[in-house]
PDB file of N, CA and C in Angstrom:
ATOM      1  N   MET A 259    -204.751  96.714 259.331  1.00  0.00           N
ATOM      2  CA  MET A 259    -203.590  97.048 260.149  1.00  0.00           C
ATOM      3  C   MET A 259    -203.634  95.992 261.215  1.00  0.00           C
ATOM      4  N   MET A 260    -202.159  95.445 261.365  1.00  0.00           N
ATOM      5  CA  MET A 260    -202.050  94.752 262.824  1.00  0.00           C
ATOM      6  C   MET A 260    -200.894  94.649 263.261  1.00  0.00           C
ATOM      7  N   PRO A 261    -200.848  94.826 264.432  1.00  0.00           N
ATOM      8  CA  PRO A 261    -199.417  95.151 265.502  1.00  0.00           C
ATOM      9  C   PRO A 261    -198.628  93.957 265.233  1.00  0.00           C
ATOM     10  N   LEU A 262    -197.608  93.984 264.805  1.00  0.00           N
ATOM     11  CA  LEU A 262    -196.155  92.807 264.846  1.00  0.00           C
ATOM     12  C   LEU A 262    -195.778  92.901 266.102  1.00  0.00           C
ATOM     13  N   THR A 263    -195.920  91.609 266.831  1.00  0.00           N
ATOM     14  CA  THR A 263    -195.183  91.452 268.127  1.00  0.00           C
ATOM     15  C   THR A 263    -194.390  90.320 267.980  1.00  0.00           C
ATOM     16  N   GLY A 264    -193.311  90.585 268.973  1.00  0.00           N
ATOM     17  CA  GLY A 264    -192.486  89.523 269.445  1.00  0.00           C
ATOM     18  C   GLY A 264    -192.936  88.283 270.170  1.00  0.00           C
ATOM     19  N   TYR A 265    -192.048  87.176 270.559  1.00  0.00           N
ATOM     20  CA  TYR A 265    -192.463  86.281 271.333  1.00  0.00           C
ATOM     21  C   TYR A 265    -193.029  86.653 272.883  1.00  0.00           C
ATOM     22  N   ASP A 266    -192.399  87.738 273.097  1.00  0.00           N
ATOM     23  CA  ASP A 266    -192.772  88.020 274.491  1.00  0.00           C
ATOM     24  C   ASP A 266    -193.577  89.249 274.741  1.00  0.00           C
ATOM     25  N   LYS A 267    -194.252  89.277 273.393  1.00  0.00           N
ATOM     26  CA  LYS A 267    -195.682  90.250 273.299  1.00  0.00           C
ATOM     27  C   LYS A 267    -195.296  91.578 273.301  1.00  0.00           C
ATOM     28  N   LYS A 268    -193.937  92.053 273.162  1.00  0.00           N
ATOM     29  CA  LYS A 268    -193.396  93.253 273.081  1.00  0.00           C
ATOM     30  C   LYS A 268    -193.929  93.944 271.352  1.00  0.00           C
ATOM     31  N   PRO A 269    -194.189  95.001 271.244  1.00  0.00           N
ATOM     32  CA  PRO A 269    -194.528  95.483 269.893  1.00  0.00           C
ATOM     33  C   PRO A 269    -193.089  95.337 268.915  1.00  0.00           C
ATOM     34  N   LEU A 270    -193.057  94.896 267.603  1.00  0.00           N
ATOM     35  CA  LEU A 270    -192.284  95.039 266.840  1.00  0.00           C
ATOM     36  C   LEU A 270    -192.575  96.052 265.791  1.00  0.00           C
ATOM     37  N   GLY A 271    -193.510  96.356 265.444  1.00  0.00           N
ATOM     38  CA  GLY A 271    -194.155  97.243 264.419  1.00  0.00           C
ATOM     39  C   GLY A 271    -195.694  97.143 263.963  1.00  0.00           C
ATOM     40  N   LEU A 272    -195.943  97.869 262.620  1.00  0.00           N
ATOM     41  CA  LEU A 272    -197.321  97.440 262.213  1.00  0.00           C
ATOM     42  C   LEU A 272    -196.906  96.706 260.763  1.00  0.00           C
ATOM     43  N   ALA A 273    -198.180  95.886 260.574  1.00  0.00           N
ATOM     44  CA  ALA A 273    -198.346  95.127 259.003  1.00  0.00           C
ATOM     45  C   ALA A 273    -199.293  95.794 258.420  1.00  0.00           C
ATOM     46  N   VAL A 274    -199.298  95.857 257.420  1.00  0.00           N
ATOM     47  CA  VAL A 274    -200.654  96.757 256.395  1.00  0.00           C
ATOM     48  C   VAL A 274    -200.732  95.340 255.540  1.00  0.00           C
ATOM     49  N   PHE A 275    -202.006  94.534 255.706  1.00  0.00           N
ATOM     50  CA  PHE A 275    -202.281  93.523 254.674  1.00  0.00           C
ATOM     51  C   PHE A 275    -201.087  92.504 254.718  1.00  0.00           C
ATOM     52  N   GLY A 276    -200.041  92.345 255.745  1.00  0.00           N
ATOM     53  CA  GLY A 276    -199.379  91.408 255.806  1.00  0.00           C
ATOM     54  C   GLY A 276    -197.968  91.699 255.459  1.00  0.00           C
ATOM     55  N   TYR A 277    -197.850  93.123 255.203  1.00  0.00           N
ATOM     56  CA  TYR A 277    -196.514  93.774 254.900  1.00  0.00           C
ATOM     57  C   TYR A 277    -196.130  94.233 256.001  1.00  0.00           C
ATOM     58  N   ASN A 278    -194.829  94.210 256.197  1.00  0.00           N
ATOM     59  CA  ASN A 278    -194.085  94.917 257.462  1.00  0.00           C
ATOM     60  C   ASN A 278    -193.713  96.212 257.340  1.00  0.00           C
ATOM     61  N   VAL A 279    -194.785  97.522 257.747  1.00  0.00           N
ATOM     62  CA  VAL A 279    -194.369  98.611 257.549  1.00  0.00           C
ATOM     63  C   VAL A 279    -193.466  99.349 257.993  1.00  0.00           C
ATOM     64  N   THR A 280    -192.973  98.887 259.250  1.00  0.00           N
ATOM     65  CA  THR A 280    -191.698  99.148 259.972  1.00  0.00           C
ATOM     66  C   THR A 280    -190.478  99.045 259.603  1.00  0.00           C
ATOM     67  N   SER A 281    -190.289  98.267 258.823  1.00  0.00           N
ATOM     68  CA  SER A 281    -189.038  97.887 258.051  1.00  0.00           C
ATOM     69  C   SER A 281    -189.063  98.861 256.896  1.00  0.00           C
ATOM     70  N   THR A 282    -190.000  99.156 256.144  1.00  0.00           N
ATOM     71  CA  THR A 282    -190.087  99.898 255.151  1.00  0.00           C
ATOM     72  C   THR A 282    -189.819 101.530 255.805  1.00  0.00           C
ATOM     73  N   LEU A 283    -190.375 101.786 256.537  1.00  0.00           N
ATOM     74  CA  LEU A 283    -190.159 103.287 257.112  1.00  0.00           C
ATOM     75  C   LEU A 283    -188.777 103.128 257.679  1.00  0.00           C
ATOM     76  N   ARG A 284    -188.207 102.528 258.060  1.00  0.00           N
ATOM     77  CA  ARG A 284    -186.978 102.565 258.629  1.00  0.00           C
ATOM     78  C   ARG A 284    -185.890 102.356 257.561  1.00  0.00           C
ATOM     79  N   ILE A 285    -186.042 101.620 256.258  1.00  0.00           N
ATOM     80  CA  ILE A 285    -185.214 101.931 255.169  1.00  0.00           C
ATOM     81  C   ILE A 285    -185.488 103.248 254.621  1.00  0.00           C
ATOM     82  N   ALA A 286    -186.458 103.849 254.673  1.00  0.00           N
ATOM     83  CA  ALA A 286    -186.967 105.193 253.745  1.00  0.00           C
ATOM     84  C   ALA A 286    -186.083 106.287 254.984  1.00  0.00           C
ATOM     85  N   ALA A 287    -186.004 106.106 256.122  1.00  0.00           N
ATOM     86  CA  ALA A 287    -185.587 106.974 257.011  1.00  0.00           C
ATOM     87  C   ALA A 287    -183.920 107.152 256.855  1.00  0.00           C
ATOM     88  N   ILE A 288    -183.706 105.844 256.768  1.00  0.00           N
ATOM     89  CA  ILE A 288    -182.127 105.595 256.356  1.00  0.00           C
ATOM     90  C   ILE A 288    -181.594 106.229 255.305  1.00  0.00           C
ATOM     91  N   THR A 289    -182.652 105.985 253.922  1.00  0.00           N
ATOM     92  CA  THR A 289    -182.377 106.673 252.967  1.00  0.00           C
ATOM     93  C   THR A 289    -182.387 108.011 252.841  1.00  0.00           C
ATOM     94  N   LEU A 290    -183.165 108.595 253.559  1.00  0.00           N
ATOM     95  CA  LEU A 290    -183.437 110.013 253.599  1.00  0.00           C
ATOM     96  C   LEU A 290    -182.349 110.864 254.246  1.00  0.00           C
ATOM     97  N   GLY A 291    -181.775 110.351 255.372  1.00  0.00           N
ATOM     98  CA  GLY A 291    -180.676 110.892 256.242  1.00  0.00           C
ATOM     99  C   GLY A 291    -179.473 110.651 255.451  1.00  0.00           C
ATOM    100  N   ALA A 292    -179.088 109.547 254.716  1.00  0.00           N
ATOM    101  CA  ALA A 292    -178.189 109.468 253.564  1.00  0.00           C
ATOM    102  C   ALA A 292    -178.162 110.536 252.783  1.00  0.00           C
ATOM    103  N   SER A 293    -179.202 110.762 252.238  1.00  0.00           N
ATOM    104  CA  SER A 293    -179.340 111.626 251.060  1.00  0.00           C
ATOM    105  C   SER A 293    -179.168 112.937 251.663  1.00  0.00           C
ATOM    106  N   LEU A 294    -179.360 113.232 252.722  1.00  0.00           N
ATOM    107  CA  LEU A 294    -179.278 114.752 253.308  1.00  0.00           C
ATOM    108  C   LEU A 294    -177.797 114.695 253.913  1.00  0.00           C
ATOM    109  N   ILE A 295    -177.223 113.789 254.356  1.00  0.00           N
ATOM    110  CA  ILE A 295    -175.870 113.791 254.706  1.00  0.00           C
ATOM    111  C   ILE A 295    -174.833 114.109 253.321  1.00  0.00           C
ATOM    112  N   LEU A 296    -175.231 113.369 252.364  1.00  0.00           N
ATOM    113  CA  LEU A 296    -174.574 113.494 250.992  1.00  0.00           C
ATOM    114  C   LEU A 296    -174.773 114.735 250.372  1.00  0.00           C
ATOM    115  N   SER A 297    -175.930 115.212 250.502  1.00  0.00           N
ATOM    116  CA  SER A 297    -176.022 116.575 250.022  1.00  0.00           C
ATOM    117  C   SER A 297    -175.339 117.657 250.749  1.00  0.00           C
ATOM    118  N   ALA A 298    -175.415 117.427 252.156  1.00  0.00           N
ATOM    119  CA  ALA A 298    -174.749 118.772 252.743  1.00  0.00           C
ATOM    120  C   ALA A 298    -173.011 118.600 252.526  1.00  0.00           C
ATOM    121  N   LEU A 299    -172.453 117.202 252.466  1.00  0.00           N
ATOM    122  CA  LEU A 299    -171.490 117.072 252.020  1.00  0.00           C
ATOM    123  C   LEU A 299    -170.693 117.674 250.516  1.00  0.00           C
ATOM    124  N   VAL A 300    -171.579 117.513 249.791  1.00  0.00           N
ATOM    125  CA  VAL A 300    -171.376 117.881 248.384  1.00  0.00           C
ATOM    126  C   VAL A 300    -171.521 119.531 248.661  1.00  0.00           C
ATOM    127  N   PHE A 301    -172.585 120.233 249.380  1.00  0.00           N
ATOM    128  CA  PHE A 301    -172.611 121.723 249.349  1.00  0.00           C
ATOM    129  C   PHE A 301    -171.351 122.012 250.081  1.00  0.00           C
ATOM    130  N   LEU A 302    -170.607 121.289 250.715  1.00  0.00           N
ATOM    131  CA  LEU A 302    -169.533 121.921 251.676  1.00  0.00           C
ATOM    132  C   LEU A 302    -168.611 121.717 250.605  1.00  0.00           C
ATOM    133  N   LEU A 303    -168.170 120.737 249.764  1.00  0.00           N
ATOM    134  CA  LEU A 303    -167.106 120.754 248.958  1.00  0.00           C
ATOM    135  C   LEU A 303    -167.340 121.813 248.209  1.00  0.00           C
ATOM    136  N   ILE A 304    -168.331 122.024 247.550  1.00  0.00           N
ATOM    137  CA  ILE A 304    -168.706 123.068 246.426  1.00  0.00           C
ATOM    138  C   ILE A 304    -168.275 124.725 246.981  1.00  0.00           C
ATOM    139  N   GLY A 305    -168.860 124.607 248.388  1.00  0.00           N
ATOM    140  CA  GLY A 305    -168.324 125.886 249.062  1.00  0.00           C
ATOM    141  C   GLY A 305    -166.963 126.070 249.484  1.00  0.00           C
ATOM    142  N   LEU A 306    -166.240 124.882 249.772  1.00  0.00           N
ATOM    143  CA  LEU A 306    -164.583 125.131 249.962  1.00  0.00           C
ATOM    144  C   LEU A 306    -163.857 125.674 248.918  1.00  0.00           C
ATOM    145  N   ASN A 307    -164.263 124.945 247.774  1.00  0.00           N
ATOM    146  CA  ASN A 307    -163.684 124.885 246.160  1.00  0.00           C
ATOM    147  C   ASN A 307    -164.207 126.600 245.785  1.00  0.00           C
ATOM    148  N   LEU A 308    -165.153 126.910 245.959  1.00  0.00           N
ATOM    149  CA  LEU A 308    -165.552 128.161 245.554  1.00  0.00           C
ATOM    150  C   LEU A 308    -164.627 129.397 246.445  1.00  0.00           C
ATOM    151  N   LYS A 309    -164.514 129.033 247.612  1.00  0.00           N
ATOM    152  CA  LYS A 309    -163.802 130.135 248.580  1.00  0.00           C
ATOM    153  C   LYS A 309    -162.376 130.039 248.137  1.00  0.00           C
ATOM    154  N   ARG A 310    -161.765 128.888 247.888  1.00  0.00           N
ATOM    155  CA  ARG A 310    -160.708 128.661 247.500  1.00  0.00           C
ATOM    156  C   ARG A 310    -160.264 129.368 246.239  1.00  0.00           C
ATOM    157  N   PHE A 311    -161.197 129.182 244.970  1.00  0.00           N
ATOM    158  CA  PHE A 311    -161.251 130.245 243.849  1.00  0.00           C
ATOM    159  C   PHE A 311    -160.893 131.759 243.984  1.00  0.00           C
ATOM    160  N   VAL A 312    -162.169 131.993 244.742  1.00  0.00           N
ATOM    161  CA  VAL A 312    -162.166 133.445 245.085  1.00  0.00           C
ATOM    162  C   VAL A 312    -161.094 134.067 245.758  1.00  0.00           C
ATOM    163  N   GLU A 313    -160.297 133.378 246.779  1.00  0.00           N
ATOM    164  CA  GLU A 313    -159.313 133.715 247.166  1.00  0.00           C
ATOM    165  C   GLU A 313    -158.134 133.849 246.207  1.00  0.00           C
ATOM    166  N   ARG A 314    -157.599 132.939 245.538  1.00  0.00           N
ATOM    167  CA  ARG A 314    -156.664 132.615 244.489  1.00  0.00           C
ATOM    168  C   ARG A 314    -157.115 133.588 243.254  1.00  0.00           C
ATOM    169  N   ARG A 315    -158.134 133.854 242.964  1.00  0.00           N
ATOM    170  CA  ARG A 315    -157.956 134.462 241.501  1.00  0.00           C
ATOM    171  C   ARG A 315    -158.620 135.980 241.603  1.00  0.00           C
ATOM    172  N   ILE A 316    -159.064 136.264 242.772  1.00  0.00           N
ATOM    173  CA  ILE A 316    -159.547 137.466 243.123  1.00  0.00           C
ATOM    174  C   ILE A 316    -158.790 138.329 244.283  1.00  0.00           C
ATOM    175  N   LEU A 317    -158.978 137.783 245.303  1.00  0.00           N
ATOM    176  CA  LEU A 317    -158.777 138.489 246.487  1.00  0.00           C
ATOM    177  C   LEU A 317    -156.957 138.395 246.232  1.00  0.00           C
ATOM    178  N   ALA A 318    -156.294 137.670 246.314  1.00  0.00           N
ATOM    179  CA  ALA A 318    -154.714 137.503 246.164  1.00  0.00           C
ATOM    180  C   ALA A 318    -154.246 138.646 245.218  1.00  0.00           C
ATOM    181  N   PRO A 319    -155.003 138.415 244.105  1.00  0.00           N
ATOM    182  CA  PRO A 319    -154.221 139.656 243.066  1.00  0.00           C
ATOM    183  C   PRO A 319    -154.369 141.218 243.319  1.00  0.00           C
ATOM    184  N   VAL A 320    -155.763 140.993 244.066  1.00  0.00           N
ATOM    185  CA  VAL A 320    -156.210 142.676 244.386  1.00  0.00           C
ATOM    186  C   VAL A 320    -155.284 142.986 245.520  1.00  0.00           C
ATOM    187  N   VAL A 321    -155.254 142.378 246.563  1.00  0.00           N
ATOM    188  CA  VAL A 321    -154.472 142.771 247.556  1.00  0.00           C
ATOM    189  C   VAL A 321    -152.932 142.888 247.381  1.00  0.00           C
ATOM    190  N   GLU A 322    -152.120 142.193 246.300  1.00  0.00           N
ATOM    191  CA  GLU A 322    -151.135 142.492 245.975  1.00  0.00           C
ATOM    192  C   GLU A 322    -150.989 143.565 244.977  1.00  0.00           C
ATOM    193  N   LEU A 323    -151.952 143.975 244.147  1.00  0.00           N
ATOM    194  CA  LEU A 323    -151.866 145.231 243.574  1.00  0.00           C
ATOM    195  C   LEU A 323    -152.030 146.237 244.478  1.00  0.00           C
ATOM    196  N   ALA A 324    -152.930 146.072 245.616  1.00  0.00           N
ATOM    197  CA  ALA A 324    -153.003 147.427 246.278  1.00  0.00           C
ATOM    198  C   ALA A 324    -151.486 147.439 247.272  1.00  0.00           C
ATOM    199  N   GLN A 325    -151.121 146.455 247.614  1.00  0.00           N
ATOM    200  CA  GLN A 325    -149.777 146.893 248.310  1.00  0.00           C
ATOM    201  C   GLN A 325    -148.878 147.528 247.411  1.00  0.00           C
ATOM    202  N   ARG A 326    -148.645 147.146 246.242  1.00  0.00           N
ATOM    203  CA  ARG A 326    -147.743 147.418 245.337  1.00  0.00           C
ATOM    204  C   ARG A 326    -148.170 149.039 245.190  1.00  0.00           C
ATOM    205  N   LEU A 327    -149.416 149.337 244.667  1.00  0.00           N
ATOM    206  CA  LEU A 327    -149.862 150.755 244.721  1.00  0.00           C
ATOM    207  C   LEU A 327    -149.389 151.804 245.960  1.00  0.00           C
ATOM    208  N   ARG A 328    -149.778 150.973 247.132  1.00  0.00           N
ATOM    209  CA  ARG A 328    -149.373 151.824 248.317  1.00  0.00           C
ATOM    210  C   ARG A 328    -147.909 152.249 248.217  1.00  0.00           C
ATOM    211  N   ALA A 329    -147.222 151.236 247.929  1.00  0.00           N
ATOM    212  CA  ALA A 329    -145.512 151.309 248.099  1.00  0.00           C
ATOM    213  C   ALA A 329    -145.271 152.571 246.824  1.00  0.00           C
ATOM    214  N   ILE A 330    -146.061 152.228 245.584  1.00  0.00           N
ATOM    215  CA  ILE A 330    -145.896 153.380 244.498  1.00  0.00           C
ATOM    216  C   ILE A 330    -145.975 154.831 244.955  1.00  0.00           C
ATOM    217  N   SER A 331    -147.201 154.822 245.955  1.00  0.00           N
ATOM    218  CA  SER A 331    -147.484 156.230 246.259  1.00  0.00           C
ATOM    219  C   SER A 331    -146.858 156.709 247.304  1.00  0.00           C
ATOM    220  N   LEU A 332    -146.082 155.773 248.055  1.00  0.00           N
ATOM    221  CA  LEU A 332    -144.983 156.429 248.933  1.00  0.00           C
ATOM    222  C   LEU A 332    -143.649 156.709 248.316  1.00  0.00           C
ATOM    223  N   GLY A 333    -143.622 156.237 247.166  1.00  0.00           N
ATOM    224  CA  GLY A 333    -142.249 156.524 246.228  1.00  0.00           C
ATOM    225  C   GLY A 333    -141.218 155.427 246.695  1.00  0.00           C
ATOM    226  N   GLU A 334    -141.834 154.374 246.825  1.00  0.00           N
ATOM    227  CA  GLU A 334    -140.856 153.021 247.183  1.00  0.00           C
ATOM    228  C   GLU A 334    -141.072 152.142 245.590  1.00  0.00           C
ATOM    229  N   ARG A 335    -140.214 151.505 245.690  1.00  0.00           N
ATOM    230  CA  ARG A 335    -139.897 150.326 244.336  1.00  0.00           C
ATOM    231  C   ARG A 335    -140.779 151.166 243.336  1.00  0.00           C
ATOM    232  N   LEU A 336    -140.137 152.187 243.082  1.00  0.00           N
ATOM    233  CA  LEU A 336    -140.476 152.664 241.607  1.00  0.00           C
ATOM    234  C   LEU A 336    -139.767 152.170 240.532  1.00  0.00           C
ATOM    235  N   GLU A 337    -138.647 151.792 240.613  1.00  0.00           N
ATOM    236  CA  GLU A 337    -137.878 151.266 239.823  1.00  0.00           C
ATOM    237  C   GLU A 337    -138.287 149.889 239.345  1.00  0.00           C
ATOM    238  N   GLN A 338    -138.898 149.250 240.118  1.00  0.00           N
ATOM    239  CA  GLN A 338    -139.436 147.729 239.670  1.00  0.00           C
ATOM    240  C   GLN A 338    -140.845 147.915 238.663  1.00  0.00           C
ATOM    241  N   SER A 339    -140.747 147.117 237.697  1.00  0.00           N
ATOM    242  CA  SER A 339    -141.849 147.374 236.732  1.00  0.00           C
ATOM    243  C   SER A 339    -143.013 146.191 237.498  1.00  0.00           C
ATOM    244  N   LEU A 340    -144.128 146.575 237.075  1.00  0.00           N
ATOM    245  CA  LEU A 340    -145.566 146.072 237.516  1.00  0.00           C
ATOM    246  C   LEU A 340    -145.783 145.238 236.090  1.00  0.00           C
ATOM    247  N   GLU A 341    -145.777 143.897 236.303  1.00  0.00           N
ATOM    248  CA  GLU A 341    -146.299 143.012 235.011  1.00  0.00           C
ATOM    249  C   GLU A 341    -147.700 142.693 235.009  1.00  0.00           C
ATOM    250  N   GLN A 342    -148.279 142.657 233.919  1.00  0.00           N
ATOM    251  CA  GLN A 342    -149.626 142.037 233.888  1.00  0.00           C
ATOM    252  C   GLN A 342    -149.706 140.631 233.889  1.00  0.00           C
ATOM    253  N   THR A 343    -150.379 140.303 235.036  1.00  0.00           N
ATOM    254  CA  THR A 343    -150.351 138.613 235.156  1.00  0.00           C
ATOM    255  C   THR A 343    -151.686 138.399 234.570  1.00  0.00           C
ATOM    256  N   GLU A 344    -152.805 139.131 234.711  1.00  0.00           N
ATOM    257  CA  GLU A 344    -154.324 138.795 234.596  1.00  0.00           C
ATOM    258  C   GLU A 344    -154.552 139.182 233.200  1.00  0.00           C
ATOM    259  N   THR A 345    -155.867 138.810 232.818  1.00  0.00           N
ATOM    260  CA  THR A 345    -156.429 139.260 231.150  1.00  0.00           C
ATOM    261  C   THR A 345    -157.630 139.739 231.573  1.00  0.00           C
ATOM    262  N   ASN A 346    -158.024 139.665 233.058  1.00  0.00           N
ATOM    263  CA  ASN A 346    -159.226 140.223 232.997  1.00  0.00           C
ATOM    264  C   ASN A 346    -159.402 141.733 233.766  1.00  0.00           C
ATOM    265  N   GLU A 347    -160.497 142.219 234.591  1.00  0.00           N
ATOM    266  CA  GLU A 347    -160.154 143.426 235.040  1.00  0.00           C
ATOM    267  C   GLU A 347    -159.334 143.553 235.989  1.00  0.00           C
ATOM    268  N   ILE A 348    -158.585 142.515 236.744  1.00  0.00           N
ATOM    269  CA  ILE A 348    -157.392 142.711 237.367  1.00  0.00           C
ATOM    270  C   ILE A 348    -156.004 143.380 236.506  1.00  0.00           C
ATOM    271  N   GLY A 349    -156.179 142.772 235.421  1.00  0.00           N
ATOM    272  CA  GLY A 349    -155.132 142.973 234.297  1.00  0.00           C
ATOM    273  C   GLY A 349    -155.233 144.414 234.062  1.00  0.00           C
ATOM    274  N   ILE A 350    -156.276 144.703 233.794  1.00  0.00           N
ATOM    275  CA  ILE A 350    -156.338 146.234 233.252  1.00  0.00           C
ATOM    276  C   ILE A 350    -155.739 147.094 234.360  1.00  0.00           C
ATOM    277  N   LEU A 351    -156.283 146.627 235.561  1.00  0.00           N
ATOM    278  CA  LEU A 351    -155.797 147.737 236.562  1.00  0.00           C
ATOM    279  C   LEU A 351    -154.577 147.544 236.846  1.00  0.00           C
ATOM    280  N   GLN A 352    -153.707 146.313 236.658  1.00  0.00           N
ATOM    281  CA  GLN A 352    -152.447 146.388 236.767  1.00  0.00           C
ATOM    282  C   GLN A 352    -151.511 147.133 235.695  1.00  0.00           C
ATOM    283  N   THR A 353    -152.405 147.141 234.235  1.00  0.00           N
ATOM    284  CA  THR A 353    -151.783 148.179 233.308  1.00  0.00           C
ATOM    285  C   THR A 353    -151.567 149.327 233.738  1.00  0.00           C
ATOM    286  N   ALA A 354    -153.109 149.896 234.246  1.00  0.00           N
ATOM    287  CA  ALA A 354    -152.960 151.154 234.711  1.00  0.00           C
ATOM    288  C   ALA A 354    -151.885 151.467 235.789  1.00  0.00           C
ATOM    289  N   ALA A 355    -151.750 150.477 236.621  1.00  0.00           N
ATOM    290  CA  ALA A 355    -150.621 151.040 237.496  1.00  0.00           C
ATOM    291  C   ALA A 355    -149.655 151.154 237.056  1.00  0.00           C
ATOM    292  N   GLU A 356    -149.013 150.111 236.235  1.00  0.00           N
ATOM    293  CA  GLU A 356    -147.854 150.483 235.677  1.00  0.00           C
ATOM    294  C   GLU A 356    -147.576 151.885 234.746  1.00  0.00           C
ATOM    295  N   ARG A 357    -148.915 152.126 234.350  1.00  0.00           N
ATOM    296  CA  ARG A 357    -148.518 153.551 233.558  1.00  0.00           C
ATOM    297  C   ARG A 357    -148.498 154.590 234.608  1.00  0.00           C
ATOM    298  N   LEU A 358    -149.116 154.668 235.791  1.00  0.00           N
ATOM    299  CA  LEU A 358    -149.100 155.555 236.687  1.00  0.00           C
ATOM    300  C   LEU A 358    -147.783 155.439 237.279  1.00  0.00           C
ATOM    301  N   ARG A 359    -147.115 154.339 237.463  1.00  0.00           N
ATOM    302  CA  ARG A 359    -145.641 154.342 237.913  1.00  0.00           C
ATOM    303  C   ARG A 359    -145.000 154.960 237.029  1.00  0.00           C
ATOM    304  N   LYS A 360    -145.012 154.637 235.674  1.00  0.00           N
ATOM    305  CA  LYS A 360    -143.891 155.387 234.576  1.00  0.00           C
ATOM    306  C   LYS A 360    -144.235 156.762 234.649  1.00  0.00           C
ATOM    307  N   THR A 361    -145.328 157.467 234.686  1.00  0.00           N
ATOM    308  CA  THR A 361    -145.867 158.519 234.420  1.00  0.00           C
ATOM    309  C   THR A 361    -145.178 159.341 235.896  1.00  0.00           C
ATOM    310  N   LEU A 362    -145.119 158.870 236.836  1.00  0.00           N
ATOM    311  CA  LEU A 362    -144.539 159.363 238.220  1.00  0.00           C
ATOM    312  C   LEU A 362    -143.313 159.422 238.103  1.00  0.00           C
ATOM    313  N   LEU A 363    -142.443 158.290 237.674  1.00  0.00           N
ATOM    314  CA  LEU A 363    -140.883 158.490 237.346  1.00  0.00           C
ATOM    315  C   LEU A 363    -140.577 159.505 236.279  1.00  0.00           C
ATOM    316  N   ASN A 364    -141.370 159.626 235.220  1.00  0.00           N
ATOM    317  CA  ASN A 364    -141.132 161.013 234.373  1.00  0.00           C
ATOM    318  C   ASN A 364    -141.396 162.185 235.034  1.00  0.00           C
ATOM    319  N   MET A 365    -142.116 162.351 235.779  1.00  0.00           N
ATOM    320  CA  MET A 365    -142.486 163.675 236.285  1.00  0.00           C
ATOM    321  C   MET A 365    -141.139 163.869 237.502  1.00  0.00           C
ATOM    322  N   LEU A 366    -140.952 162.684 237.838  1.00  0.00           N
ATOM    323  CA  LEU A 366    -139.926 162.926 239.377  1.00  0.00           C
ATOM    324  C   LEU A 366    -138.586 163.171 238.481  1.00  0.00           C
ATOM    325  N   SER A 367    -138.414 162.627 237.087  1.00  0.00           N
ATOM    326  CA  SER A 367    -137.134 163.042 236.448  1.00  0.00           C
ATOM    327  C   SER A 367    -137.131 164.406 236.065  1.00  0.00           C
ATOM    328  N   HIS A 368    -138.219 165.003 235.554  1.00  0.00           N
ATOM    329  CA  HIS A 368    -138.615 166.405 235.087  1.00  0.00           C
ATOM    330  C   HIS A 368    -138.178 167.226 236.335  1.00  0.00           C
ATOM    331  N   ILE A 369    -138.859 166.875 237.610  1.00  0.00           N
ATOM    332  CA  ILE A 369    -138.512 167.663 238.634  1.00  0.00           C
ATOM    333  C   ILE A 369    -136.890 167.747 238.754  1.00  0.00           C
ATOM    334  N   LYS A 370    -136.271 166.490 238.803  1.00  0.00           N
ATOM    335  CA  LYS A 370    -134.872 166.978 239.313  1.00  0.00           C
ATOM    336  C   LYS A 370    -133.977 167.379 238.093  1.00  0.00           C
ATOM    337  N   LYS A 371    -134.439 167.353 236.803  1.00  0.00           N
ATOM    338  CA  LYS A 371    -133.626 168.309 235.523  1.00  0.00           C
ATOM    339  C   LYS A 371    -134.085 169.882 235.803  1.00  0.00           C
ATOM    340  N   SER A 372    -135.311 170.262 236.280  1.00  0.00           N
ATOM    341  CA  SER A 372    -135.721 171.663 236.468  1.00  0.00           C
ATOM    342  C   SER A 372    -134.824 172.362 237.676  1.00  0.00           C
ATOM    343  N   ASP A 373    -134.603 171.447 238.695  1.00  0.00           N
ATOM    344  CA  ASP A 373    -133.736 171.958 239.744  1.00  0.00           C
ATOM    345  C   ASP A 373    -132.195 171.879 239.413  1.00  0.00           C
TER     346      ASP A 373
END
């Protein structure tokens, strides 16, 4: 190993068997930094897309269904049917809520007839 110096005798780096190690280390550090930044950006993009997917496909239908069921439990919007928009568990809940709405309407009609 021998130190590399400039014309003013200031150190520029090290040479091993005549090979400039400093520039190789600089390139390796730049490559590592770029890889870390790129990895962070990829994880950020994946996270944002996952967040958007969860909000759109899970949270929004559940919140809408909860609001609708709250209205039904208060006796509001009973005439408006609840349509199944999903084919997963949320769709099963929507179907059950629609059956509950119909049952409640039937019970109310029987109560009115008996009065």
